[in-house]
Amino acid sequence: MAASVTAPGHRLGDTRRLLRALLPSLSLALVIAAIAWLNPRAMSYFGFTLMLNLAIPIALATLAQMFVIAGNDLDLSIGTFVGFVCCVSATWLRDTPWLGALALLGCIGVYACLGALVYLRNLPSIVVTLGMSFVWQGAAILLLPKPGGKAPGWLQAIMGVKPPLVPFPVVAAAVIAAVGYFGLMRTSYGAILRGAGGNPVAVRRAGWSLLKAKATLFALTGAFGVLSGMALVGITTSADANIGNGYTLLSIAGVILGGGEFVGGRVSPVGAVIGALTMAMAASPLLTFLRIPPDWQVAANGAILVVVLAARVLIGRKGSGQ
Amino acid sequence: MKRGMMTLLARPWLWSFVGALIMWLAAITFTGGYGGGGMLTAALSLSVFTVIVGIGQMFVITLGPGNVDLSLPANIGLASAVAMKVMDGSDSRVALGLLAALGCGLCVGVVNYLLIRALRIPPIIATLSASFVIQSVDISYGRGLQIKPPPGFADFTNIQIFGVPLLALLTLLLVAGAGIVLHRLVFGRSVSAIGQNIRAAYLAGVKVEPIRFATYALCGVLGGLDGALLAGYFRGANVDIGNEYLLASIAVVVIGGTSVAGGKANIPGVWGGALFLVLLLTMLNTFGVSAGIRLLLTGLIIVAVITAAGGAKAAR
Amino acid sequence: MTQAGAAFVTLGGVEKSFGAVRALGGVDLDIAEGECVGIVGHNGAGKSTLMHILAGGATPDRGRLSIAGEDQHAYSASRATALGIRCVFQELSLCPNLTVAENARVFHPAIRGFNWRGRAGRLILDKLDEIFPGHGVGAGELIQDLSIGRRQMVEIARAFTVSDQPARLIILDEPTSSLDAHTAGQLLAHVRRSVAGGLSCTLISHILGEILQTCDRIAVMRDGRIVVADRAQAFDRASLIAAMGNVETAPPPTEADRRAVAGSERPVRVRMRPKRQPDAQDLVAREGEIVGLAGLAGHGQTDLLLATFAAAAGWRRGGAVNAAVALVAGDRQADGVFAQWSIAQNIGISSLARLRAGLLISPRREAALANSWRQRIAIRTQDVHANILSLSGGNQQKALFARALASAARIVLMDDPMRGVDYGTKLEVYGLIRDEAAAGRTFLWYTTETEELKNCDRVYVFRDGIIVAHLLRGELTEERIIQSSFAGAH
């Protein structure tokens, strides 16, 4: 009897879930279709390489943000952190590689400590990371008071690879998504990390350390933030302390666009990368083709975010109605 | 007497003033006592703008975990442009311009609340998204115009009485008013109740949603007021005029002893925190340190203060 | 069957108090290997406390706990797990954002390395197949997408899974609360099979038929003690109910009874119907009445109070409430006190409109209000400006009563507010409630303490979210309430 009662609801839930799962890809398809319609010539190897130029660092920063969000936190410092990493890469990493590498590893350690601090003192991560955003920016300015520096040659070479047929950013995005997916969704410890966001009490009762989980999540954020900064400086070849400032919003938007939620450990690495690509293309190529004046591009980004969140609420509401 | 001493020491806002005093002493020691008075006057003038938005942010943060208004900088920027445009350089239109700025801030607050309520977006993202839209409106609205305040208004914002800025005196009234609102009005009590325990507040008959609406609206209005005054003080509106008030508004609230966990607001602390921040920067400037060190230290102090304050919450 | 094996668990003289409240007053109980012990008792009898002690979640104040022949001294939840004690409590302990297989992995640290998902999925699915054939749950499904019944099935199956640590004793606390009759039957059949295979079980259920059919032995608890423990065959439904309650007869008609009859002409204040009520049974409360909501804890009484509260605010339809309401919370810390405020502020929050002088709240009036109630209700404090947490639990509760009674509300909802309150305080509050009712206030009083229902004019008994009985004062005995609270079968 139970089966016959629950079956229709079950199927309705399925379509809702499918719709939710497809929302990130649909948004990306919509953006690409719009660009294709506005400017068919952009649909080429060269066009995609150009349009998705900055998508790699954005995707990495988005994954970084996704790890803290998986633990019900938020990193408002990821933008300035990416900027700081750029500065380190364009100076120390080029001039004295061992010092640069040590500094970047140290940054990951700082992130792990922040995670431990947030957990042990039960601090709101927003305020802590807001404070840290000033620390990173200050350190970046100290390191590189004026825009300049030069990315190490090998970094530029990596970012300049031209694989046959498929543009490099697309290949890189696929690799990043795969690494994120296997790391968080398919490893046995990844399940614990997500579980700690979903039901911390149950995870602790099963004998796991929440401190370790939180520190790991923050360290992963730091690690992907480092990769994002290195990728960014590899593309731009020189650095600037303010170069990453926009990444805080882009990364949060990417995670949410990709189906992540702020609480409950509900995140999707593949969705986050798709969300990042969408944001990267919507952030300027689409708006340029739409001839939206530069004045309104920031507003358009905010509006896209609001529209997507509204769409999700609508889908969710249909579900709760029955 | 001794007990009075103890309760005074137990007040967290006191420490923000003590911190501010230390910063000032350090700065005048460095200059050999030169310019101490001027330093204070300048600090009072500048702190006013942080205090006004700090009060708004304090009410929002007091609503409880997750409540924060990140749209203040954009709000300030837009309101400054609107105020200057409506005033149109004419002293007779000052009142109209101020009203327009307040109305503009009110609209921002209302939009913020609607995004939070209707779309069920967490306040951080709602106010951040709103701030992007507002910023664009501001850019396109104020483009290509040299927006100057009417001379009378600009002078008004710079008047000093025996070295004390008039604006600081007026802000003192505002702060006193905020104290009355917080402690003696049903609204303030309700905000504090919601911040301590939203469910208990609902069950005790507090009208939760209207109060939340009013709080975001109030914060928006204060942001609008701040925008107009800033444009007068700095003799011109511009898009970036409010940028530093994002972190500053949150920092002064936290440094001043307001609980980030909600429910516990502290009004004198907002002023203490603002003075502390301004004097910290003044001190670092007199020491001649670079912008990088300044940012670094500001960030570290905020993290340190929140870490120290977080312990009190855990003890509860 | 009964004496199947050696004792796996032995409890000797176990005592536990929470503050002034004595939850367990010396419990002796053996659970043999290959035995299923049923535990029944009314609210507050001590069942849950006893199970938490067994699971390592609470430490007894006094007494002996011996497991697998060893006395346990530093006993804890992790020690319990290592000894093979598993529990299924009412609150779900699954991570909603993980799949069924991943939840099994969280529970079994040993499942790791290559193909862990496959192995975890196999482990949990095999157990689901074994317990609930035709369950319709996939290993890759997220818990949040499952119906509440299927979640409960996963929770139960997970407790029975074995990887590196053995399962020796399964504690089942109301395991069938979200299951339909068919799956509940499957579970109980599985319990019988496991027990035959040497596993031990303890079963708590409000459905007496389940207990009688499934258990080898039944222990009846009352007031923190085991009053009877015997073979299941020695009991039937009637004797279980008799054992759970105190033997007593209905009190003779009193003044209150006459009031109840006379009250039927008074205006109706509240008319509410539980959401899932299949018949036309409404809960009705008139002016000046004290109406009790009884039944086992968590069977829909609080939901009805919250619905009444919402209906009064005009936010939700589905009932009629025609006067202002105030609520006295039962869970003080979660729903009641404002921890950063003084006693006076806590009392005044529901009366702010009346405390104003002009626009401003008058601290003088607030203190006067608090002081008048401090005297009326005997809140033991020197200073109403002291922080609310400086009061003892019972006095905090009095402050919450004062908050509701001081307000202008004509209807007062009480959500089991006397939990953990000492006897003296209770008597004072009962008197106050009767006085207020005589002055025309209406009370809806959910309580888990049968003794308190004697203060009520009429009582509605709840089970599984609906009203199952309506007792007038003259019909009110503990036996009648227990009889309605415990179902015979599904």
Short mmCIF file of N, CA, C and O in Angstrom, two decimals, chain C residues 316-368:
data_model
loop_
_atom_site.label_atom_id
_atom_site.label_comp_id
_atom_site.label_asym_id
_atom_site.label_seq_id
_atom_site.Cartn_x
_atom_site.Cartn_y
_atom_site.Cartn_z
N ARG C 316 -2.39 31.38 9.49
CA ARG C 316 -2.68 30.07 8.93
C ARG C 316 -4.15 29.78 9.14
O ARG C 316 -4.69 30.03 10.21
N ARG C 317 -4.77 29.25 8.15
CA ARG C 317 -6.17 28.88 8.32
C ARG C 317 -6.25 27.45 8.84
O ARG C 317 -5.26 26.80 9.06
N GLY C 318 -7.45 26.99 9.08
CA GLY C 318 -7.61 25.61 9.53
C GLY C 318 -8.03 25.56 10.98
O GLY C 318 -7.98 24.52 11.62
N GLY C 319 -8.45 26.67 11.53
CA GLY C 319 -8.93 26.64 12.89
C GLY C 319 -9.52 27.98 13.25
O GLY C 319 -9.40 28.95 12.50
N ALA C 320 -10.19 28.03 14.36
CA ALA C 320 -10.77 29.29 14.78
C ALA C 320 -10.29 29.60 16.18
O ALA C 320 -10.42 28.79 17.08
N VAL C 321 -9.69 30.74 16.33
CA VAL C 321 -9.23 31.20 17.63
C VAL C 321 -9.68 32.63 17.73
O VAL C 321 -9.33 33.44 16.88
N ASN C 322 -10.50 32.95 18.72
CA ASN C 322 -11.05 34.30 18.69
C ASN C 322 -10.63 35.16 19.87
O ASN C 322 -11.40 35.95 20.37
N ALA C 323 -9.39 34.96 20.32
CA ALA C 323 -8.83 35.88 21.30
C ALA C 323 -7.32 35.81 21.19
O ALA C 323 -6.79 34.90 20.55
N ALA C 324 -6.66 36.78 21.81
CA ALA C 324 -5.19 36.78 21.74
C ALA C 324 -4.64 35.59 22.51
O ALA C 324 -5.23 35.16 23.51
N VAL C 325 -3.52 35.03 22.04
CA VAL C 325 -2.94 33.89 22.72
C VAL C 325 -1.52 34.21 23.20
O VAL C 325 -0.86 35.09 22.66
N ALA C 326 -1.11 33.48 24.22
CA ALA C 326 0.28 33.50 24.65
C ALA C 326 0.70 32.06 24.86
O ALA C 326 -0.14 31.21 25.12
N LEU C 327 1.99 31.79 24.70
CA LEU C 327 2.45 30.41 24.80
C LEU C 327 3.53 30.29 25.87
O LEU C 327 4.42 31.14 25.95
N VAL C 328 3.42 29.27 26.69
CA VAL C 328 4.48 28.97 27.65
C VAL C 328 5.27 27.80 27.10
O VAL C 328 4.74 26.70 26.93
N ALA C 329 6.55 28.05 26.79
CA ALA C 329 7.34 27.03 26.13
C ALA C 329 7.75 25.94 27.11
O ALA C 329 7.89 26.17 28.31
N GLY C 330 7.91 24.74 26.57
CA GLY C 330 8.38 23.64 27.40
C GLY C 330 9.89 23.54 27.35
O GLY C 330 10.56 23.35 28.36
N ASP C 331 10.45 23.68 26.15
CA ASP C 331 11.90 23.63 26.01
C ASP C 331 12.41 25.05 26.26
O ASP C 331 12.52 25.86 25.34
N ARG C 332 12.71 25.31 27.53
CA ARG C 332 13.05 26.68 27.93
C ARG C 332 14.15 27.30 27.09
O ARG C 332 14.05 28.42 26.62
N GLN C 333 15.26 26.55 26.92
CA GLN C 333 16.41 27.16 26.26
C GLN C 333 16.14 27.38 24.78
O GLN C 333 16.54 28.39 24.20
N ALA C 334 15.45 26.46 24.12
CA ALA C 334 15.25 26.58 22.68
C ALA C 334 14.10 27.52 22.34
O ALA C 334 14.17 28.25 21.36
N ASP C 335 13.04 27.52 23.13
CA ASP C 335 11.83 28.25 22.74
C ASP C 335 11.43 29.36 23.70
O ASP C 335 10.44 30.03 23.47
N GLY C 336 12.15 29.50 24.79
CA GLY C 336 11.62 30.36 25.84
C GLY C 336 12.46 31.56 26.22
O GLY C 336 12.16 32.67 25.82
N VAL C 337 13.54 31.32 26.95
CA VAL C 337 14.23 32.45 27.57
C VAL C 337 15.08 33.21 26.55
O VAL C 337 15.57 32.64 25.57
N PHE C 338 15.23 34.51 26.80
CA PHE C 338 16.19 35.34 26.06
C PHE C 338 17.40 35.49 26.98
O PHE C 338 17.36 36.22 27.97
N ALA C 339 18.46 34.76 26.62
CA ALA C 339 19.55 34.52 27.57
C ALA C 339 20.31 35.79 27.95
O ALA C 339 20.97 35.83 28.97
N GLN C 340 20.25 36.81 27.09
CA GLN C 340 21.04 38.00 27.40
C GLN C 340 20.26 39.03 28.18
O GLN C 340 20.78 40.09 28.51
N TRP C 341 19.01 38.73 28.47
CA TRP C 341 18.16 39.73 29.11
C TRP C 341 17.97 39.46 30.60
O TRP C 341 18.14 38.34 31.08
N SER C 342 17.49 40.53 31.27
CA SER C 342 17.17 40.40 32.69
C SER C 342 15.84 39.67 32.85
O SER C 342 15.10 39.45 31.88
N ILE C 343 15.54 39.33 34.08
CA ILE C 343 14.26 38.69 34.40
C ILE C 343 13.12 39.61 33.98
O ILE C 343 12.14 39.18 33.35
N ALA C 344 13.25 40.90 34.30
CA ALA C 344 12.18 41.85 34.00
C ALA C 344 11.94 41.94 32.49
O ALA C 344 10.80 41.95 32.03
N GLN C 345 13.02 42.00 31.73
CA GLN C 345 12.86 42.09 30.28
C GLN C 345 12.22 40.83 29.71
O GLN C 345 11.41 40.87 28.80
N ASN C 346 12.61 39.68 30.27
CA ASN C 346 12.04 38.42 29.82
C ASN C 346 10.54 38.35 30.10
O ASN C 346 9.79 37.81 29.30
N ILE C 347 10.15 38.88 31.25
CA ILE C 347 8.72 38.85 31.57
C ILE C 347 7.95 39.84 30.71
O ILE C 347 6.85 39.57 30.24
N GLY C 348 8.56 40.99 30.47
CA GLY C 348 7.84 42.08 29.81
C GLY C 348 7.67 41.95 28.31
O GLY C 348 6.84 42.65 27.73
N ILE C 349 8.43 41.06 27.65
CA ILE C 349 8.48 41.07 26.18
C ILE C 349 7.11 40.87 25.54
O ILE C 349 6.84 41.42 24.47
N SER C 350 6.21 40.14 26.19
CA SER C 350 4.89 39.93 25.57
C SER C 350 3.89 41.02 25.95
O SER C 350 2.74 40.95 25.56
N SER C 351 4.32 41.97 26.76
CA SER C 351 3.39 43.03 27.20
C SER C 351 3.91 44.41 26.85
O SER C 351 3.52 45.39 27.47
N LEU C 352 4.83 44.49 25.86
CA LEU C 352 5.51 45.77 25.59
C LEU C 352 4.54 46.90 25.33
O LEU C 352 4.74 48.02 25.78
N ALA C 353 3.46 46.59 24.60
CA ALA C 353 2.54 47.66 24.24
C ALA C 353 1.98 48.33 25.48
O ALA C 353 1.74 49.54 25.49
N ARG C 354 1.75 47.54 26.54
CA ARG C 354 1.15 48.11 27.75
C ARG C 354 2.18 48.73 28.68
O ARG C 354 1.83 49.38 29.65
N LEU C 355 3.46 48.49 28.40
CA LEU C 355 4.50 49.02 29.28
C LEU C 355 4.98 50.39 28.84
O LEU C 355 5.87 50.97 29.43
N ARG C 356 4.37 50.89 27.76
CA ARG C 356 4.86 52.16 27.24
C ARG C 356 4.26 53.33 28.00
O ARG C 356 3.12 53.28 28.45
N ALA C 357 5.06 54.39 28.12
CA ALA C 357 4.54 55.67 28.56
C ALA C 357 4.78 56.58 27.36
O ALA C 357 5.90 56.91 27.06
N GLY C 358 3.72 56.91 26.65
CA GLY C 358 3.91 57.58 25.37
C GLY C 358 4.47 56.57 24.38
O GLY C 358 3.94 55.48 24.23
N LEU C 359 5.58 56.94 23.74
CA LEU C 359 6.17 56.05 22.76
C LEU C 359 7.17 55.08 23.40
O LEU C 359 7.45 54.02 22.88
N LEU C 360 7.72 55.52 24.53
CA LEU C 360 8.84 54.78 25.10
C LEU C 360 8.39 53.72 26.09
O LEU C 360 7.41 53.89 26.81
N ILE C 361 9.15 52.63 26.11
CA ILE C 361 8.92 51.62 27.13
C ILE C 361 9.41 52.19 28.45
O ILE C 361 10.51 52.73 28.53
N SER C 362 8.58 52.08 29.47
CA SER C 362 8.97 52.63 30.76
C SER C 362 9.66 51.56 31.59
O SER C 362 9.03 50.57 31.96
N PRO C 363 10.93 51.75 31.93
CA PRO C 363 11.63 50.75 32.75
C PRO C 363 10.96 50.60 34.12
O PRO C 363 10.97 49.53 34.69
N ARG C 364 10.36 51.69 34.57
CA ARG C 364 9.72 51.64 35.88
C ARG C 364 8.50 50.70 35.83
O ARG C 364 8.32 49.84 36.68
N ARG C 365 7.70 50.87 34.78
CA ARG C 365 6.53 50.00 34.67
C ARG C 365 6.94 48.55 34.45
O ARG C 365 6.31 47.62 34.93
N GLU C 366 8.03 48.41 33.67
CA GLU C 366 8.50 47.05 33.41
C GLU C 366 8.92 46.37 34.71
O GLU C 366 8.55 45.22 34.99
N ALA C 367 9.66 47.12 35.54
CA ALA C 367 10.10 46.56 36.82
C ALA C 367 8.91 46.31 37.72
O ALA C 367 8.84 45.29 38.42
N ALA C 368 7.92 47.22 37.67
CA ALA C 368 6.74 47.05 38.52
C ALA C 368 5.99 45.78 38.13
O ALA C 368 5.56 45.00 38.99
#
